[in-house]
Short mmCIF file of C-alpha atoms and ligand atoms in Angstrom, two decimals:
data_model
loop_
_atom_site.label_atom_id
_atom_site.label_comp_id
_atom_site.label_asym_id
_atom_site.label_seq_id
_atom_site.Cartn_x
_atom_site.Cartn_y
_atom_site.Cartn_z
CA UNK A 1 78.94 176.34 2.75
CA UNK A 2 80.98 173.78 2.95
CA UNK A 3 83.67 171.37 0.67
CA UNK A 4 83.82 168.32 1.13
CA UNK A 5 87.31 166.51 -0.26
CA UNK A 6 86.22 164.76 -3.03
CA UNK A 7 85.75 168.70 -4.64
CA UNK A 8 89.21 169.39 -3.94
CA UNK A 9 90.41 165.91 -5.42
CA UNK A 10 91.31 166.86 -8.87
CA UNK A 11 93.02 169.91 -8.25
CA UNK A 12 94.92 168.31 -6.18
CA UNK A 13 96.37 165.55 -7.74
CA UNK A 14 97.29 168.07 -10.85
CA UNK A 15 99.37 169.71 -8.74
CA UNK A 16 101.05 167.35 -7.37
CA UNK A 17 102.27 166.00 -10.83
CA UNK A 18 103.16 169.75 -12.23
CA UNK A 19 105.91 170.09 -9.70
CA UNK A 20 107.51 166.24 -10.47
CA UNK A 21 110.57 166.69 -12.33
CA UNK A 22 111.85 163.81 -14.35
CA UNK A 23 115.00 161.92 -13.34
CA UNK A 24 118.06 163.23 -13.18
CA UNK A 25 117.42 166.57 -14.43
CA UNK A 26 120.23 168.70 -16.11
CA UNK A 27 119.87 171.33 -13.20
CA UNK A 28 121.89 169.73 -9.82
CA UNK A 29 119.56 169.26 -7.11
CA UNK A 30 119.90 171.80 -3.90
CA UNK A 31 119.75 170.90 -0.45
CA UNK A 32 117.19 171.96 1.62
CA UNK A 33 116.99 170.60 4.79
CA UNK A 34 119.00 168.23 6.78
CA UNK A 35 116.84 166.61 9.74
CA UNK A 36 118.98 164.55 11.78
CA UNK A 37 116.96 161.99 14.38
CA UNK A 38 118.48 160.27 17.19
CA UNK A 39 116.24 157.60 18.38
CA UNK A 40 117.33 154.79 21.11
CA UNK A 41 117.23 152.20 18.14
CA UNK A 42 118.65 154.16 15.33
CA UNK A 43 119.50 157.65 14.12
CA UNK A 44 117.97 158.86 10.87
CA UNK A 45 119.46 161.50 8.68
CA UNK A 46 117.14 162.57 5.84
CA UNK A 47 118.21 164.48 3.18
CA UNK A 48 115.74 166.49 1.90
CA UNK A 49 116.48 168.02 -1.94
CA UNK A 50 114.91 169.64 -5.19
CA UNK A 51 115.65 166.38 -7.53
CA UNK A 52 116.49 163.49 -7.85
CA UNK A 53 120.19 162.28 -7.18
CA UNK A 54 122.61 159.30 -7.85
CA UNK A 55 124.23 158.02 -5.01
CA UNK A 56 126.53 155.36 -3.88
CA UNK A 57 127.95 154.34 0.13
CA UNK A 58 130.63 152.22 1.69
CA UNK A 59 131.50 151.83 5.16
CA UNK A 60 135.34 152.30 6.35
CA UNK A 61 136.32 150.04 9.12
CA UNK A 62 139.87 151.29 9.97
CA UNK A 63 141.76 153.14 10.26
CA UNK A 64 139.54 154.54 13.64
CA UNK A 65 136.97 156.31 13.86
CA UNK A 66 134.38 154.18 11.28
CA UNK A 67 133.19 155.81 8.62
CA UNK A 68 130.04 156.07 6.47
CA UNK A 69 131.21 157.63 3.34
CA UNK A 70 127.79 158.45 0.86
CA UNK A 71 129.20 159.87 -2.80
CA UNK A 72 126.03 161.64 -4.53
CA UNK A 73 125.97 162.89 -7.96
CA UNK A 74 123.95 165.72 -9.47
CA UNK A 75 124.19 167.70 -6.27
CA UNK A 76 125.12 171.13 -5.79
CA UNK A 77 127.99 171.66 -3.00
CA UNK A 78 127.02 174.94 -1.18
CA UNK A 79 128.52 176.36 1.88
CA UNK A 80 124.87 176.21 3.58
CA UNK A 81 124.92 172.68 2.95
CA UNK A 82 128.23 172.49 4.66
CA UNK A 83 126.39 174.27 7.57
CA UNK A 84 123.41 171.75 7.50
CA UNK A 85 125.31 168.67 7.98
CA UNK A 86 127.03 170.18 10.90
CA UNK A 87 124.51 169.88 12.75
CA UNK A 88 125.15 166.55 14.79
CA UNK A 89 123.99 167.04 18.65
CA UNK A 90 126.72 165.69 20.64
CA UNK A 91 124.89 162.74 22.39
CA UNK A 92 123.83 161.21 18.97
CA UNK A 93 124.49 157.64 20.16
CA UNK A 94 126.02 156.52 16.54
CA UNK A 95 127.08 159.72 14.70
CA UNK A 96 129.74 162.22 16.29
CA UNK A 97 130.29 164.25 12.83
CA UNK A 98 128.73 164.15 9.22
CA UNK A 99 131.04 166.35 6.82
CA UNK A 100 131.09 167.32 3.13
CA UNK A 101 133.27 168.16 0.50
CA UNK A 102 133.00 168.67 -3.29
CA UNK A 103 135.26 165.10 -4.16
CA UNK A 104 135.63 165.33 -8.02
CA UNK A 105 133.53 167.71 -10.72
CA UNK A 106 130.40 165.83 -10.05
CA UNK A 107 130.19 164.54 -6.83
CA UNK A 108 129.50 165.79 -3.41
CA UNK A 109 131.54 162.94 -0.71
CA UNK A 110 129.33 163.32 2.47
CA UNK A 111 131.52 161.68 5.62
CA UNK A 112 129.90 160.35 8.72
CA UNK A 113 132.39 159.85 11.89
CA UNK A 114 130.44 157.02 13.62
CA UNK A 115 130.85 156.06 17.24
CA UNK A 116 130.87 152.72 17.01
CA UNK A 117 130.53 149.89 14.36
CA UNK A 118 127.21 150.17 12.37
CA UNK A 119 124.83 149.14 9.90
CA UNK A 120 123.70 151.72 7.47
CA UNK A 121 120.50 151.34 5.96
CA UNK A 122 119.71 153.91 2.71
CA UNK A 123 116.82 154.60 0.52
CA UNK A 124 115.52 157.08 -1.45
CA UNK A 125 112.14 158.80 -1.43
CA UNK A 126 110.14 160.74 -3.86
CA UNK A 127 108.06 163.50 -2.96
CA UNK A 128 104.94 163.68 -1.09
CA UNK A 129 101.98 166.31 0.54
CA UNK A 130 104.78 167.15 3.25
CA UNK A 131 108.56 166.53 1.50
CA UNK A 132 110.41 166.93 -1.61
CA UNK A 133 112.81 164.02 -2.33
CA UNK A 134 114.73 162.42 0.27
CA UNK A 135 117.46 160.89 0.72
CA UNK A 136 117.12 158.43 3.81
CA UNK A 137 120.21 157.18 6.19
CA UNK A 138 119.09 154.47 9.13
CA UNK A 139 122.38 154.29 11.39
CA UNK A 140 121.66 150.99 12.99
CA UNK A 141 124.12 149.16 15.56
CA UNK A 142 126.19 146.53 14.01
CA UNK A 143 124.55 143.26 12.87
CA UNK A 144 120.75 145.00 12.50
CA UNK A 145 118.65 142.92 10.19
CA UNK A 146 115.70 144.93 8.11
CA UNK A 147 112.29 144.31 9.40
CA UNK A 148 110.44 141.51 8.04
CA UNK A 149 106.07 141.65 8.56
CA UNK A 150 105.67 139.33 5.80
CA UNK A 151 107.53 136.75 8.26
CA UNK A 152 105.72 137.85 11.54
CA UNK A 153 102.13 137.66 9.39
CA UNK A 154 103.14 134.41 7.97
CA UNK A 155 103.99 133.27 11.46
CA UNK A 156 101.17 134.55 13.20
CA UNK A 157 98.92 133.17 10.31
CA UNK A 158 99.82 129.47 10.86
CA UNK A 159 97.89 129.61 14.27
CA UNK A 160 94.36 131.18 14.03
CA UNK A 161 94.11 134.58 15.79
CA UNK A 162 90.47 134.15 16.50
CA UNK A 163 89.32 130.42 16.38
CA UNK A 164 85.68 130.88 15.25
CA UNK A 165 83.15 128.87 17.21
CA UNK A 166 79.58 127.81 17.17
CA UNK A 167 77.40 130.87 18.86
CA UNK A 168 75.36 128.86 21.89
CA UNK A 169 72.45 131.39 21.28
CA UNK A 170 71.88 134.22 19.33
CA UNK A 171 73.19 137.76 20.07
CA UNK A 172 70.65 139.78 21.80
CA UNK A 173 69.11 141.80 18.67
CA UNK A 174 69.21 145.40 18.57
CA UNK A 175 68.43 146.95 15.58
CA UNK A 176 71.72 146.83 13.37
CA UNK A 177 73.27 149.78 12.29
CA UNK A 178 74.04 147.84 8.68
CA UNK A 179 71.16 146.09 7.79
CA UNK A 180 71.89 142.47 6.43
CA UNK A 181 74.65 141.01 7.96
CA UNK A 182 75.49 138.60 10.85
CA UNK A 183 77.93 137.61 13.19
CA UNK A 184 79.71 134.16 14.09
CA UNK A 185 80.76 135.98 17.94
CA UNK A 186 83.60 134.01 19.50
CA UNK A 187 82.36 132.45 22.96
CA UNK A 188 83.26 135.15 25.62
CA UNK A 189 86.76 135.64 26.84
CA UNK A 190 87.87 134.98 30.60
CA UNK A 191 90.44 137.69 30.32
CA UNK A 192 90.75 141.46 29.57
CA UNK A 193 90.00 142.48 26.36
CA UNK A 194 93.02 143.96 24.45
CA UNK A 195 92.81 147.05 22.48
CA UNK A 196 95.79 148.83 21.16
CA UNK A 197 95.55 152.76 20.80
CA UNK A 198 97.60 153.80 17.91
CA UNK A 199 98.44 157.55 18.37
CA UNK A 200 98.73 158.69 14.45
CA UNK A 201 102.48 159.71 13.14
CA UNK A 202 105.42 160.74 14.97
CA UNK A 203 108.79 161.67 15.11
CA UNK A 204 110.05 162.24 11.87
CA UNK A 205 106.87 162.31 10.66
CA UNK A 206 104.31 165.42 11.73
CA UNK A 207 101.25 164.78 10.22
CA UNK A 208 99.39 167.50 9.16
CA UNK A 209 100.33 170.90 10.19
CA UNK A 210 97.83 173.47 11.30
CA UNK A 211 97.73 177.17 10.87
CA UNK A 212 98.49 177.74 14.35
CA UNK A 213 101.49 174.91 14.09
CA UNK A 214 99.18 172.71 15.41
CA UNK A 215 101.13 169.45 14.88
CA UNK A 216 98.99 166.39 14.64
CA UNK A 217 101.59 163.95 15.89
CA UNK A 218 100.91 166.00 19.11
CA UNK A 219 97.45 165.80 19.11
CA UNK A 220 97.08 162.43 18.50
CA UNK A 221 99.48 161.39 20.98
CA UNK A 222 97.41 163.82 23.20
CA UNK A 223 93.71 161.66 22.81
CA UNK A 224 95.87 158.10 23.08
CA UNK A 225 96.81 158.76 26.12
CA UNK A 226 93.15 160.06 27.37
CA UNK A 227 92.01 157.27 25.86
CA UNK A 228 94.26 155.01 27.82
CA UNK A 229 93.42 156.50 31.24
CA UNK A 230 89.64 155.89 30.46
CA UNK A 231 90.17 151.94 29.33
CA UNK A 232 92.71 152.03 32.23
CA UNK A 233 89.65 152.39 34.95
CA UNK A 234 87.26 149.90 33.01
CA UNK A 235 88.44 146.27 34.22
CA UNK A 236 87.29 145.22 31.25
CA UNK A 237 90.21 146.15 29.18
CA UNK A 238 93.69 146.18 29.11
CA UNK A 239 94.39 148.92 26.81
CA UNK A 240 98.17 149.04 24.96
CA UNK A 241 100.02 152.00 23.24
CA UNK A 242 101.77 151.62 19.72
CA UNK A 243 104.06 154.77 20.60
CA UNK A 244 104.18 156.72 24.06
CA UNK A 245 106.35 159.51 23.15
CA UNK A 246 107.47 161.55 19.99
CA UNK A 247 109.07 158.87 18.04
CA UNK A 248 108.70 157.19 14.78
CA UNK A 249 106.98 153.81 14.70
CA UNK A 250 106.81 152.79 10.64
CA UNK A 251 102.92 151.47 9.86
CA UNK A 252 104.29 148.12 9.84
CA UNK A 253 105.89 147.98 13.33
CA UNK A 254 102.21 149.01 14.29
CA UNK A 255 100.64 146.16 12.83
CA UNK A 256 103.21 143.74 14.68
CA UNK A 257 102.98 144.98 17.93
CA UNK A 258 99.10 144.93 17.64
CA UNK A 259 99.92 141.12 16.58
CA UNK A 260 102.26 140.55 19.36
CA UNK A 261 100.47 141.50 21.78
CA UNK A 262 96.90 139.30 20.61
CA UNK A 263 94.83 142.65 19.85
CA UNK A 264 91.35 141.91 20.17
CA UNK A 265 90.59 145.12 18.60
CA UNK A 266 93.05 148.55 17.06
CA UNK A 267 92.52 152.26 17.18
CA UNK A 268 93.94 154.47 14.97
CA UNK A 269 93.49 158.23 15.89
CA UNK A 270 94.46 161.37 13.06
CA UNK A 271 93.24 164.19 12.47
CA UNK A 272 92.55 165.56 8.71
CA UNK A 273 93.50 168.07 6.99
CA UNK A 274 92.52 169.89 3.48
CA UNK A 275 93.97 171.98 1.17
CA UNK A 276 90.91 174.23 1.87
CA UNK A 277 90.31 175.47 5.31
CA UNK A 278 86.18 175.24 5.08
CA UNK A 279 86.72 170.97 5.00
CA UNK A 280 85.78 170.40 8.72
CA UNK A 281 84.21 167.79 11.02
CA UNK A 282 85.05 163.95 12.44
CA UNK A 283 84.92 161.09 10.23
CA UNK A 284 86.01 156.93 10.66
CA UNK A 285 87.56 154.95 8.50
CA UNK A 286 87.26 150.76 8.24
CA UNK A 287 89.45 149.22 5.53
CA UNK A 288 87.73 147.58 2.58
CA UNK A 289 87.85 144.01 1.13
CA UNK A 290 87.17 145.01 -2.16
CA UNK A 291 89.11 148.25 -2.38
CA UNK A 292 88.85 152.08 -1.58
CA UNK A 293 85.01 153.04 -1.86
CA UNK A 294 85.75 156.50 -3.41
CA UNK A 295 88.80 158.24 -4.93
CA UNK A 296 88.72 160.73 -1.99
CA UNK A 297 89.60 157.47 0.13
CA UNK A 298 91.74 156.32 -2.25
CA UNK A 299 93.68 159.81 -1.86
CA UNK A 300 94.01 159.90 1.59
CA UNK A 301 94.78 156.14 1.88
CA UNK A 302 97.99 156.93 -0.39
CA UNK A 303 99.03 159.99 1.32
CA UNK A 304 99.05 158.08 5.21
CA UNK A 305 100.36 155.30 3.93
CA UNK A 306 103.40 157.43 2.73
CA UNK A 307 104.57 157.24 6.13
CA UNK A 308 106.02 153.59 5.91
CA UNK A 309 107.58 154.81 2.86
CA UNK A 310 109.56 157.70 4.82
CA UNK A 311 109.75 154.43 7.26
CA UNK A 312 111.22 152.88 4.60
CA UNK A 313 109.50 149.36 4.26
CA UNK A 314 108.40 147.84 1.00
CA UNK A 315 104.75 149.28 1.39
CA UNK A 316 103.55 147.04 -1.83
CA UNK A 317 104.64 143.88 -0.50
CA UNK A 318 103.67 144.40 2.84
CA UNK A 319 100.44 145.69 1.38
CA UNK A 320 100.21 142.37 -0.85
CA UNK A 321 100.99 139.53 1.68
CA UNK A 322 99.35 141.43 4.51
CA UNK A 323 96.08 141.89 2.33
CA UNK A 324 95.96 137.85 1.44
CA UNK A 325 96.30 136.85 4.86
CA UNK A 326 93.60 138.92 5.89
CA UNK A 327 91.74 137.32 3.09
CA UNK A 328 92.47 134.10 4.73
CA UNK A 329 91.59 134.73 8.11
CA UNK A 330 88.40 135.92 9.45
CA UNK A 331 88.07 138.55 6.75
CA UNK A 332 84.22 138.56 7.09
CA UNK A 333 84.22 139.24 10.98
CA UNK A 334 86.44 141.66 10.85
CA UNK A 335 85.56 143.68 8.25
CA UNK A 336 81.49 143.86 9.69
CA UNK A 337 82.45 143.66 13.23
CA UNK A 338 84.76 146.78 12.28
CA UNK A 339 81.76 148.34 10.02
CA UNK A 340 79.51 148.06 13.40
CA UNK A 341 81.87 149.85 15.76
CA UNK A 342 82.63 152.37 13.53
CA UNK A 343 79.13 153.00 13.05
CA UNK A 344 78.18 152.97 16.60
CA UNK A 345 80.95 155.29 17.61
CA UNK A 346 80.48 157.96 15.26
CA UNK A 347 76.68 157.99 17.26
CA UNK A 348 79.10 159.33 19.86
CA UNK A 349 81.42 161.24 18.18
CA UNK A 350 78.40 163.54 16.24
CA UNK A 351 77.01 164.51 19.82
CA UNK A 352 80.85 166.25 19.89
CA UNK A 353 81.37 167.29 16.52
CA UNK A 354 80.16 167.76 12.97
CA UNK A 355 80.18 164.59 10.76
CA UNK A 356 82.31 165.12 7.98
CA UNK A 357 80.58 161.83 6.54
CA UNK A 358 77.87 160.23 7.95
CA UNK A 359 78.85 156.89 6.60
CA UNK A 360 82.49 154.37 7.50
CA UNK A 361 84.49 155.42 5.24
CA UNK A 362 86.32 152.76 4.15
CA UNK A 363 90.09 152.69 2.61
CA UNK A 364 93.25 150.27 2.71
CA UNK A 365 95.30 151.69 5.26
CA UNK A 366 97.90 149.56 6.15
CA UNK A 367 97.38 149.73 10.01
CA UNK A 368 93.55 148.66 9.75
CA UNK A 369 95.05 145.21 8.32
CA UNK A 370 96.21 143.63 11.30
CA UNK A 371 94.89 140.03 10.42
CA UNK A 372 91.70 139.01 12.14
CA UNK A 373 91.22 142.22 14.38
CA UNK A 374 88.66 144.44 14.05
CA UNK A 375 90.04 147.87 13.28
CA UNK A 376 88.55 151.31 13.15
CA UNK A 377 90.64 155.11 12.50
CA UNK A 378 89.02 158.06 14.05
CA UNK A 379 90.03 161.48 12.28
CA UNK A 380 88.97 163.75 15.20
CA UNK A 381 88.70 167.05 13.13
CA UNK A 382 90.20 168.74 10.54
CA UNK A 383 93.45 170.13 11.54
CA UNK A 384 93.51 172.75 8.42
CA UNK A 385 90.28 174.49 9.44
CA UNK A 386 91.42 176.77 11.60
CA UNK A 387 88.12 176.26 14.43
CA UNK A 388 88.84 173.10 14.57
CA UNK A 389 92.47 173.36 15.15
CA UNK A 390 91.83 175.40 18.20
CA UNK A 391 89.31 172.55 19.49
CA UNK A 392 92.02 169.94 18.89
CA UNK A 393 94.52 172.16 20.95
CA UNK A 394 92.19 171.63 24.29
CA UNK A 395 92.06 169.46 26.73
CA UNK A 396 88.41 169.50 27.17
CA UNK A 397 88.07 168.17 23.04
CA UNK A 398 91.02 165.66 22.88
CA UNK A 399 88.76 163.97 26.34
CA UNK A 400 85.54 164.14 24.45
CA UNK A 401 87.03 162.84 21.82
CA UNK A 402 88.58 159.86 23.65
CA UNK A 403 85.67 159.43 25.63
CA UNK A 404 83.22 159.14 22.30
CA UNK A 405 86.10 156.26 20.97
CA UNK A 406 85.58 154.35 24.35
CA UNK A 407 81.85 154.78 24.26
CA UNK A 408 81.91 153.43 20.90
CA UNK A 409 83.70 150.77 21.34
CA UNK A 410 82.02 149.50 24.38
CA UNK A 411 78.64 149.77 22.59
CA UNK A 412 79.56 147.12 19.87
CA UNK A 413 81.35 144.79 22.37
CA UNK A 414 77.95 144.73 24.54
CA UNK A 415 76.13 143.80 21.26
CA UNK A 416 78.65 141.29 19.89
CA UNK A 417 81.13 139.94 22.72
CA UNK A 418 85.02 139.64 21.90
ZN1 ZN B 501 97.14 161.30 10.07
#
């Protein structure tokens, strides 16, 4: 017997509003972790606490060293919190020392020594499947500007990303996998054919745990770069990574780069997970025009797409001005020519695995909206059930896995040439 998510659905969400607390709650909040990042770009210090806090920050330019001084209210000052924030590695390229001291009755003064001049970037997040709230510090060098997508899409929009042209004959017809619709196919490319492999997560952000520790961040990273070795020997192709290593690449940086670099076509690879361990087997994912097709997409849709929040973009706007572009351009190719693959590669993917749906399912994930290019994410199995977990640990699945992707992809572009 089996569950599938959409039985867990309601349970979960009550859950997940029992434990909210309202703001500012009478009780101070208590620290409970302190996960300091150094990245080559950045270093991000997260905060991680039992409720919501006020909080204020200046920087202090002189006298030597610079200083980001952060005053939060409704926090309790503890000893172990003391002992958290110590906990600076040495080669942090921006921060040399964070300490802490209780400054007046109500408010905890948190001091970063920095090693050179910097912009701080702060925000605040509210809890999620993985975190409690969070306080967020970006350490950028001096003079860093926020990220802007709504810029590079309007940019990228004013010159079509697939100019759609008369077919010179009809597609050779095999029977379609979705019944009833049709295909404008741009004439067929002299050069390579670029798809970006998007290993799921990162840094910062895990993914879903398994049992065993099983980090998905791992395993996806794990099948990106099978994936990449396969597309590597097919001349065809010129495959391109979103992330190559354990670091944190926010949802929107994914969608650039895929728009940088003129994707002609974006893989996302996950794995799921489920509060019960029984949820098991492989399923795709296509984003919708029209919206999520069923609240269990709609669920999981919010809880990935919590990852640009701990990234700290505007997800809504993004979400907004990214979805009417999309509207704008190509929406109908995409969408279908996405539908098809999907299809075509789960004929793959079941020959390796269960099915945990036999349809696309179909959700707005931010990193399926790169404008214009078809986009499909692969959750290779269910990290939380525990057989599965062990499959995802081994070599032998992760290549199967990228191998069915590959296959699947290859299919469609033999039907309908990019
Ligand atoms: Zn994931």
């Amino acid at each position: 017997m089996s569950y599938s998510r959409r039985a867990f659905l309601k349970t979960g969400t009550l859950a997940i509003s029992a434990t909210a607390l309202p703001a500012h709650a009478a009780t101070p909040a208590e620290m409970l972790d302190v996960r300091i990042w150094p990245n080559k770009s950045y270093t991000r210090v997260t905060l991680e606490h039992t409720s919501p806090v006020r909080f204020k920050y200046f920087m202090v330019r002189s006298p030597k060293p610079v200083r980001l001084v952060i005053d939060v209210k409704d926090l309790k000052f503890t000893e172990k919190l003391r002992a958290m924030l110590a906990k600076v590695n040495k080669n942090d390229p921006y921060i040399s020392a964070i300490r802490a001291a209780q400054f007046d009755h109500e408010t905890v003064r948190i001091v970063m020594d920095l090693k050179q001049d910097a912009t701080p970037e702060l925000f605040e997040s509210k809890p999620n499947s993985q975190y409690r709230y969070r306080l967020i510090f970006d350490i950028h060098p001096a003079g860093y500007k926020p990220d802007a997508i709504e810029e590079e899409i309007a940019k990228a929009s004013k010159e079509p990303v697939k100019p759609e042209a008369k077919p010179a004959s009809k597609p050779a017809s095999k029977p379609a996998p979705n019944k009833g619709t049709s295909h404008k196919p741009a004439p067929k490319r002299p050069s390579k054919i670029v798809v970006v492999i998007d290993a799921g997560h990162g840094g910062e952000d895990p993914g879903a745990v398994g049992r065993r520790k099983t980090y998905e961040k791992h395993v996806t990273l794990a099948i990106a770069y099978k994936l990449k070795a396969i597309f590597d020997k097919d001349p065809a192709y010129k495959p391109l990574m979103t992330r190559t290593a354990d670091v944190f690449v926010p949802l929107g940086k994914r969608v650039r780069f895929a728009m940088a670099n003129k994707a002609n076509l974006f893989v996302s690879i996950h794995a799921d997970a489920w509060t019960s361990p029984s949820a098991k087997g492989t399923s795709c994912f296509a984003l919708s025009i029209t919206g999520a097709t069923s609240t269990a997409a709609r669920w999981l849709a919010q809880s990935q797409n919590e990852a640009d929040i701990i990234g700290g973009s505007n997800f809504n706007d993004i979400a907004a001005s990214g979805q009417k572009t999309f509207l704008d351009m190509n929406a109908e190719f995409k969408a279908e020519y996405s539908l098809e693959m999907g299809y075509l590669m789960l004929r793959h993917l079941e020959k390796i695995n269960t099915l945990h749906s036999k349809k696309i399912e179909q959700a707005q994930f931010l990193v399926l909206k790169t404008p214009g290019v078809p986009s499909i994410l692969v959750e290779s199995a269910f990290i939380s059930n525990p057989e599965e977990e062990r499959k995802l640990r081994t070599d032998a699945y992760q290549q199967k896995v990228a191998q069915a992707i590959y296959r699947g992809i290859k299919d469609q572009v033999a039907r309908y040439p990019l």
